Short mmCIF file of C-alpha atoms and ligand atoms in Angstrom, two decimals:
data_model
loop_
_atom_site.label_atom_id
_atom_site.label_comp_id
_atom_site.label_asym_id
_atom_site.label_seq_id
_atom_site.Cartn_x
_atom_site.Cartn_y
_atom_site.Cartn_z
CA MET A 1 -56.27 -2.67 151.00
CA GLU A 2 -53.82 -2.34 153.83
CA ARG A 3 -50.24 -3.34 153.30
CA ARG A 4 -50.42 -6.04 155.98
CA THR A 5 -53.53 -7.63 154.43
CA PHE A 6 -51.92 -7.56 151.01
CA LEU A 7 -48.77 -9.30 152.30
CA ASN A 8 -50.88 -11.95 154.07
CA TRP A 9 -52.69 -12.75 150.82
CA VAL A 10 -49.43 -12.94 148.89
CA GLY A 11 -47.99 -15.27 151.55
CA VAL A 12 -51.02 -17.58 151.43
CA GLY A 13 -50.84 -17.63 147.64
CA MET A 14 -47.16 -18.55 147.59
CA LEU A 15 -47.62 -21.22 150.25
CA SER A 16 -50.52 -22.82 148.39
CA SER A 17 -48.51 -22.94 145.16
CA PHE A 18 -45.53 -24.66 146.83
CA ILE A 19 -47.47 -27.35 148.73
CA PRO A 20 -48.25 -29.54 145.67
CA VAL A 21 -44.61 -29.35 144.57
CA ALA A 22 -43.40 -30.34 148.03
CA ILE A 23 -45.85 -33.24 148.20
CA ALA A 24 -44.80 -34.49 144.77
CA ALA A 25 -41.13 -34.32 145.76
CA CYS A 26 -41.76 -36.45 148.85
CA GLN A 27 -43.67 -39.23 147.12
CA SER A 28 -41.98 -42.62 146.91
CA THR A 29 -41.00 -43.67 143.42
CA GLN A 30 -39.83 -47.18 144.22
CA THR A 31 -40.40 -49.11 141.07
CA ASN A 32 -38.46 -51.51 139.05
CA ASN A 33 -35.87 -49.44 138.19
CA SER A 34 -33.86 -49.63 135.15
CA PRO A 35 -33.55 -46.30 133.47
CA ALA A 36 -34.65 -48.08 130.34
CA ASN A 37 -37.88 -49.20 131.97
CA LYS A 38 -40.47 -46.71 130.85
CA THR A 39 -43.44 -48.48 132.38
CA ALA A 40 -43.26 -47.96 136.11
CA THR A 41 -44.57 -51.01 137.91
CA LYS A 42 -44.33 -51.57 141.61
CA ILE A 43 -43.27 -55.10 142.42
CA ASP A 44 -41.93 -56.84 145.50
CA THR A 45 -38.26 -57.42 144.69
CA SER A 46 -37.37 -59.21 147.92
CA ILE A 47 -35.60 -62.56 147.61
CA ARG A 48 -37.97 -65.50 148.14
CA GLU A 49 -37.24 -68.71 150.00
CA ASP A 50 -36.42 -70.46 146.73
CA GLY A 51 -33.80 -67.78 145.96
CA PHE A 52 -35.76 -66.17 143.14
CA GLN A 53 -36.71 -62.51 143.14
CA ALA A 54 -39.07 -60.59 140.89
CA LEU A 55 -37.21 -58.09 138.73
CA GLY A 56 -39.89 -57.18 136.23
CA THR A 57 -43.17 -58.02 134.61
CA VAL A 58 -44.17 -59.66 131.38
CA GLU A 59 -45.82 -56.40 130.36
CA GLN A 60 -42.55 -54.50 130.83
CA LEU A 61 -40.69 -57.05 128.78
CA GLU A 62 -43.25 -57.01 125.99
CA THR A 63 -43.30 -53.21 125.94
CA GLU A 64 -39.56 -52.58 126.15
CA GLY A 65 -38.00 -55.74 124.71
CA GLU A 66 -35.60 -56.02 127.65
CA ILE A 67 -35.48 -55.34 131.36
CA ILE A 68 -32.27 -54.10 132.90
CA ASP A 69 -32.03 -54.17 136.67
CA ARG A 70 -29.03 -52.67 138.40
CA ARG A 71 -30.43 -51.99 141.86
CA ASN A 72 -32.55 -54.79 143.19
CA ALA A 73 -30.39 -57.83 142.57
CA ALA A 74 -26.93 -58.69 143.88
CA LYS A 75 -25.57 -58.32 140.35
CA PRO A 76 -26.87 -56.38 137.37
CA VAL A 77 -29.32 -58.38 135.28
CA ILE A 78 -30.70 -58.07 131.78
CA ILE A 79 -33.81 -60.09 130.97
CA PHE A 80 -34.98 -60.72 127.42
CA ARG A 81 -36.51 -63.41 125.23
CA ASN A 82 -34.34 -65.39 122.86
CA PRO A 83 -35.99 -64.59 119.51
CA ASP A 84 -35.30 -68.10 118.17
CA THR A 85 -36.76 -70.09 121.07
CA ASN A 86 -38.89 -67.47 122.85
CA ASP A 87 -37.23 -68.68 126.06
CA LEU A 88 -36.52 -66.16 128.80
CA VAL A 89 -32.86 -65.30 129.29
CA ALA A 90 -31.37 -63.56 132.35
CA ILE A 91 -27.75 -62.61 132.09
CA ASN A 92 -25.22 -60.37 133.80
CA PRO A 93 -24.62 -57.55 131.28
CA MET A 94 -21.23 -56.54 132.71
CA CYS A 95 -18.62 -57.34 130.10
CA THR A 96 -16.00 -59.71 131.46
CA HIS A 97 -13.23 -57.77 129.75
CA GLN A 98 -13.32 -54.48 131.66
CA GLY A 99 -16.86 -54.18 132.95
CA CYS A 100 -18.73 -52.09 130.39
CA THR A 101 -22.42 -52.84 130.00
CA VAL A 102 -23.12 -54.96 126.93
CA LYS A 103 -26.01 -54.03 124.65
CA LEU A 104 -28.69 -56.45 123.58
CA ASP A 105 -28.79 -56.93 119.81
CA LEU A 106 -31.80 -59.14 119.08
CA GLU A 107 -31.44 -58.93 115.31
CA GLY A 108 -27.74 -59.79 115.46
CA LYS A 109 -28.53 -62.48 118.04
CA GLN A 110 -25.79 -61.30 120.36
CA LEU A 111 -24.83 -59.08 123.26
CA ALA A 112 -22.26 -56.57 122.06
CA CYS A 113 -19.89 -54.55 124.19
CA PRO A 114 -19.58 -50.94 123.02
CA CYS A 115 -16.18 -50.42 124.65
CA HIS A 116 -13.78 -52.80 122.86
CA GLY A 117 -15.99 -54.92 120.65
CA SER A 118 -16.47 -58.14 122.59
CA LYS A 119 -19.53 -60.11 121.58
CA PHE A 120 -21.43 -62.76 123.51
CA ALA A 121 -24.04 -65.32 122.52
CA PHE A 122 -27.40 -65.47 124.30
CA ASP A 123 -26.04 -68.32 126.44
CA GLY A 124 -23.30 -65.96 127.69
CA LYS A 125 -20.47 -67.55 125.73
CA VAL A 126 -17.77 -65.32 124.25
CA MET A 127 -18.11 -65.04 120.47
CA ASN A 128 -15.59 -62.28 119.90
CA PRO A 129 -12.59 -61.13 122.03
CA PRO A 130 -11.00 -59.29 123.78
CA ALA A 131 -13.20 -60.78 126.53
CA THR A 132 -12.15 -64.33 127.31
CA GLU A 133 -14.67 -65.24 130.01
CA ASN A 134 -18.35 -65.88 129.49
CA LEU A 135 -21.12 -63.72 130.94
CA ASP A 136 -22.96 -65.08 133.99
CA ILE A 137 -26.30 -66.69 133.20
CA PHE A 138 -29.04 -66.73 135.84
CA ALA A 139 -32.02 -69.01 136.29
CA VAL A 140 -35.18 -67.18 135.22
CA LYS A 141 -38.85 -68.08 135.24
CA GLN A 142 -42.26 -66.54 134.81
CA GLU A 143 -44.98 -66.72 137.46
CA ASP A 144 -48.20 -65.11 136.35
CA ASN A 145 -47.14 -61.62 135.28
CA LEU A 146 -43.84 -61.62 137.17
CA LEU A 147 -40.38 -62.41 135.86
CA LEU A 148 -38.29 -64.04 138.57
CA VAL A 149 -34.53 -64.36 138.53
CA LYS A 150 -32.21 -66.31 140.81
CA VAL A 151 -29.05 -64.22 141.15
CA ASN A 152 -26.57 -66.14 143.28
FE1 FES B 201 -16.17 -55.02 126.92
FE2 FES B 201 -13.66 -54.28 126.80
S1 FES B 201 -15.10 -53.85 128.36
S2 FES B 201 -14.75 -55.44 125.38
#
């Protein structure tokens, strides 16, 4: 085999092995978006006329126990079900003390801040300082499989 033919074959081989990688790198991955969300589901997150926007699905919530959205809404949002009432709750998880992200503790029935120990009830009210202001609560509803939140 001539040197030129050999180099042509090697070039074609390298090119064909890089094309799938390049295509995969260019694909859109727009999904609902919390790093915690392990089930990637494409939803339309645009704000509707009534002010609500879809930030997750019932399936996501059932699978993961919570949905955290930091990119699609005007403020960060955590969605979960109150274990006592089974009602949907949508709340701003940014601690009102110094802005750390509170963690959902369903068994303890609270949202706990890992930074300085503030605790909040599921209605956003401060249970334990140093935070003195309540967390923002958002209107939330379910339509079919979508979870819609009104972040104002
Ligand atoms: Fe949450 Fe300080 S930032 S208690």
